Amino acid sequence: MEGNLYTLPVNGIETTNFCGGPCTEGCVDFAAIPGADGSYVVRDSKPEGVGKELRFTTAELDDFALGWVKERGLSA
């Protein structure tokens, strides 16, 4: 995906929620951006995070995920 990911519409998309603890406040919402192959939106679903989001390409998310797993000593 080339261009500005933040110009792509994401209103009304269905997200997957990843929650690592008590999910009374929410956690991380994640979804592919429709019509933009290899582009994703990540949102904070806690009340303080409403309306805030980050957008990434597949390569950017892969780099983050692999780095996070390595830094934390996790295995997938």
Coordinates of N, CA and C in Angstrom, one line a residue:
M1 N 0.8 -1.2 0.0 CA 0.0 0.0 0.0 C 0.9 1.2 0.0
E2 N 0.6 2.1 -0.9 CA 1.4 3.4 -1.0 C 0.4 4.5 -0.7
G3 N 0.9 5.6 -0.2 CA 0.1 6.8 0.1 C -0.2 6.9 1.6
N4 N -1.1 7.8 1.9 CA -1.4 8.1 3.3 C -2.5 7.2 3.8
L5 N -2.2 6.2 4.6 CA -3.2 5.3 5.2 C -4.3 6.0 5.9
Y6 N -4.0 7.2 6.4 CA -5.0 8.0 7.2 C -6.1 8.6 6.3
T7 N -5.9 8.6 5.0 CA -7.0 9.1 4.1 C -8.0 8.1 3.8
L8 N -7.8 6.8 4.2 CA -8.7 5.7 3.8 C -9.8 5.7 4.8
P9 N -11.1 5.5 4.3 CA -12.2 5.4 5.2 C -12.3 4.1 6.0
V10 N -12.6 4.2 7.3 CA -12.7 3.0 8.1 C -14.0 3.0 9.0
N11 N -14.8 4.0 8.8 CA -16.0 4.1 9.6 C -16.9 2.9 9.4
G12 N -17.3 2.3 10.5 CA -18.2 1.2 10.4 C -17.6 -0.2 10.2
I13 N -16.2 -0.2 10.2 CA -15.6 -1.5 10.0 C -15.7 -2.4 11.3
E14 N -15.8 -3.7 11.1 CA -15.8 -4.6 12.3 C -14.4 -4.9 12.7
T15 N -14.1 -4.8 13.9 CA -12.7 -5.0 14.4 C -12.7 -6.3 15.3
T16 N -11.5 -6.8 15.5 CA -11.3 -7.9 16.4 C -10.7 -7.3 17.7
N17 N -11.1 -7.7 18.8 CA -10.7 -7.1 20.1 C -9.7 -8.1 20.7
F18 N -8.5 -7.7 21.0 CA -7.5 -8.5 21.7 C -7.4 -7.9 23.1
C19 N -7.7 -8.7 24.1 CA -7.7 -8.3 25.5 C -6.8 -9.1 26.4
G20 N -5.9 -8.5 27.1 CA -5.0 -9.3 27.9 C -5.2 -9.3 29.4
G21 N -6.4 -8.9 29.8 CA -6.7 -8.9 31.2 C -8.2 -8.7 31.4
P22 N -8.5 -8.1 32.5 CA -10.0 -7.9 32.8 C -10.5 -6.9 31.7
C23 N -11.4 -7.4 30.9 CA -11.9 -6.7 29.7 C -13.1 -5.7 30.0
T24 N -13.1 -5.2 31.3 CA -14.2 -4.3 31.6 C -14.0 -2.9 31.0
E25 N -12.8 -2.6 30.6 CA -12.5 -1.3 30.0 C -12.1 -1.4 28.6
G26 N -11.9 -2.6 28.0 CA -11.5 -2.7 26.6 C -10.0 -2.8 26.5
C27 N -9.6 -3.0 25.3 CA -8.1 -3.2 25.1 C -7.8 -2.7 23.7
V28 N -7.3 -3.6 22.8 CA -6.9 -3.3 21.5 C -7.8 -3.8 20.4
D29 N -8.3 -2.9 19.6 CA -9.2 -3.3 18.4 C -8.3 -3.3 17.2
F30 N -8.5 -4.3 16.3 CA -7.7 -4.4 15.1 C -8.5 -4.8 13.9
A31 N -8.2 -4.3 12.8 CA -9.0 -4.7 11.5 C -8.2 -4.3 10.3
A32 N -8.4 -5.1 9.3 CA -7.9 -4.8 7.9 C -8.7 -3.6 7.4
I33 N -8.0 -2.7 6.7 CA -8.7 -1.5 6.1 C -9.3 -2.0 4.8
P34 N -10.6 -1.9 4.6 CA -11.2 -2.4 3.4 C -10.7 -1.7 2.1
G35 N -10.5 -2.4 1.1 CA -10.0 -1.9 -0.2 C -8.6 -1.4 -0.2
A36 N -7.8 -1.7 0.8 CA -6.4 -1.3 0.9 C -5.6 -2.5 1.3
D37 N -5.3 -3.4 0.4 CA -4.6 -4.6 0.6 C -3.3 -4.4 1.5
G38 N -3.2 -5.1 2.5 CA -2.0 -5.0 3.4 C -2.0 -3.8 4.3
S39 N -3.1 -3.2 4.6 CA -3.2 -2.1 5.5 C -4.2 -2.3 6.6
Y40 N -3.8 -1.8 7.8 CA -4.5 -2.2 9.0 C -4.7 -1.0 9.9
V41 N -5.8 -1.0 10.7 CA -6.1 0.0 11.7 C -6.0 -0.7 13.1
V42 N -5.4 0.0 14.1 CA -5.3 -0.4 15.5 C -5.9 0.7 16.3
R43 N -6.8 0.3 17.2 CA -7.5 1.3 18.0 C -7.4 0.9 19.5
D44 N -7.4 1.9 20.4 CA -7.5 1.7 21.8 C -9.0 1.7 22.1
S45 N -9.5 0.6 22.6 CA -11.0 0.6 22.9 C -11.4 1.1 24.3
K46 N -10.4 1.5 25.1 CA -10.7 2.0 26.4 C -11.3 3.4 26.2
P47 N -12.2 3.8 27.2 CA -12.9 5.1 27.0 C -11.9 6.3 26.7
E48 N -10.8 6.3 27.3 CA -9.8 7.4 27.1 C -9.2 7.4 25.7
G49 N -9.3 6.2 25.0 CA -8.7 6.1 23.7 C -9.7 6.2 22.5
V50 N -11.0 6.5 22.8 CA -12.0 6.6 21.8 C -11.6 7.6 20.8
G51 N -11.7 7.3 19.5 CA -11.4 8.2 18.4 C -9.9 8.2 18.0
K52 N -9.1 7.5 18.8 CA -7.6 7.5 18.5 C -7.3 6.2 17.8
E53 N -6.5 6.3 16.8 CA -6.1 5.1 16.1 C -4.7 5.2 15.4
L54 N -4.1 4.1 15.1 CA -2.9 4.0 14.4 C -3.2 3.2 13.1
R55 N -2.5 3.5 12.1 CA -2.6 2.7 10.8 C -1.2 2.2 10.4
F56 N -1.2 0.9 9.9 CA 0.1 0.3 9.6 C -0.1 -0.5 8.3
T57 N 1.1 -0.7 7.6 CA 1.1 -1.7 6.6 C 1.5 -3.1 7.2
T58 N 1.3 -4.1 6.4 CA 1.7 -5.4 6.8 C 3.1 -5.5 7.3
A59 N 4.1 -4.9 6.5 CA 5.5 -4.9 6.9 C 5.7 -4.2 8.2
E60 N 5.1 -3.1 8.4 CA 5.2 -2.4 9.7 C 4.7 -3.2 10.9
L61 N 3.6 -3.8 10.7 CA 3.0 -4.6 11.8 C 3.9 -5.8 12.1
D62 N 4.4 -6.5 11.0 CA 5.2 -7.6 11.2 C 6.5 -7.3 11.9
D63 N 7.1 -6.1 11.6 CA 8.3 -5.7 12.2 C 8.1 -5.4 13.7
F64 N 7.0 -4.8 14.0 CA 6.6 -4.5 15.4 C 6.4 -5.8 16.1
A65 N 5.5 -6.7 15.6 CA 5.2 -7.9 16.3 C 6.4 -8.8 16.6
L66 N 7.3 -8.9 15.6 CA 8.5 -9.8 15.8 C 9.4 -9.1 16.8
G67 N 9.5 -7.8 16.8 CA 10.4 -7.1 17.7 C 9.8 -7.2 19.1
W68 N 8.5 -7.1 19.3 CA 7.8 -7.2 20.6 C 8.0 -8.6 21.2
V69 N 7.8 -9.6 20.3 CA 7.9 -11.0 20.8 C 9.4 -11.2 21.3
K70 N 10.3 -10.8 20.5 CA 11.7 -11.0 20.8 C 12.1 -10.3 22.1
E71 N 11.7 -9.0 22.2 CA 12.1 -8.2 23.3 C 11.5 -8.7 24.6
R72 N 10.3 -9.3 24.5 CA 9.6 -9.8 25.7 C 9.9 -11.2 26.0
G73 N 10.7 -11.9 25.1 CA 11.0 -13.3 25.4 C 9.9 -14.2 25.2
L74 N 8.9 -13.8 24.3 CA 7.7 -14.6 24.1 C 7.9 -15.6 22.9
S75 N 7.0 -16.5 22.8 CA 7.0 -17.4 21.6 C 5.6 -17.5 21.1
A76 N 5.5 -17.6 19.8 CA 4.2 -17.6 19.2 C 3.8 -19.0 18.8

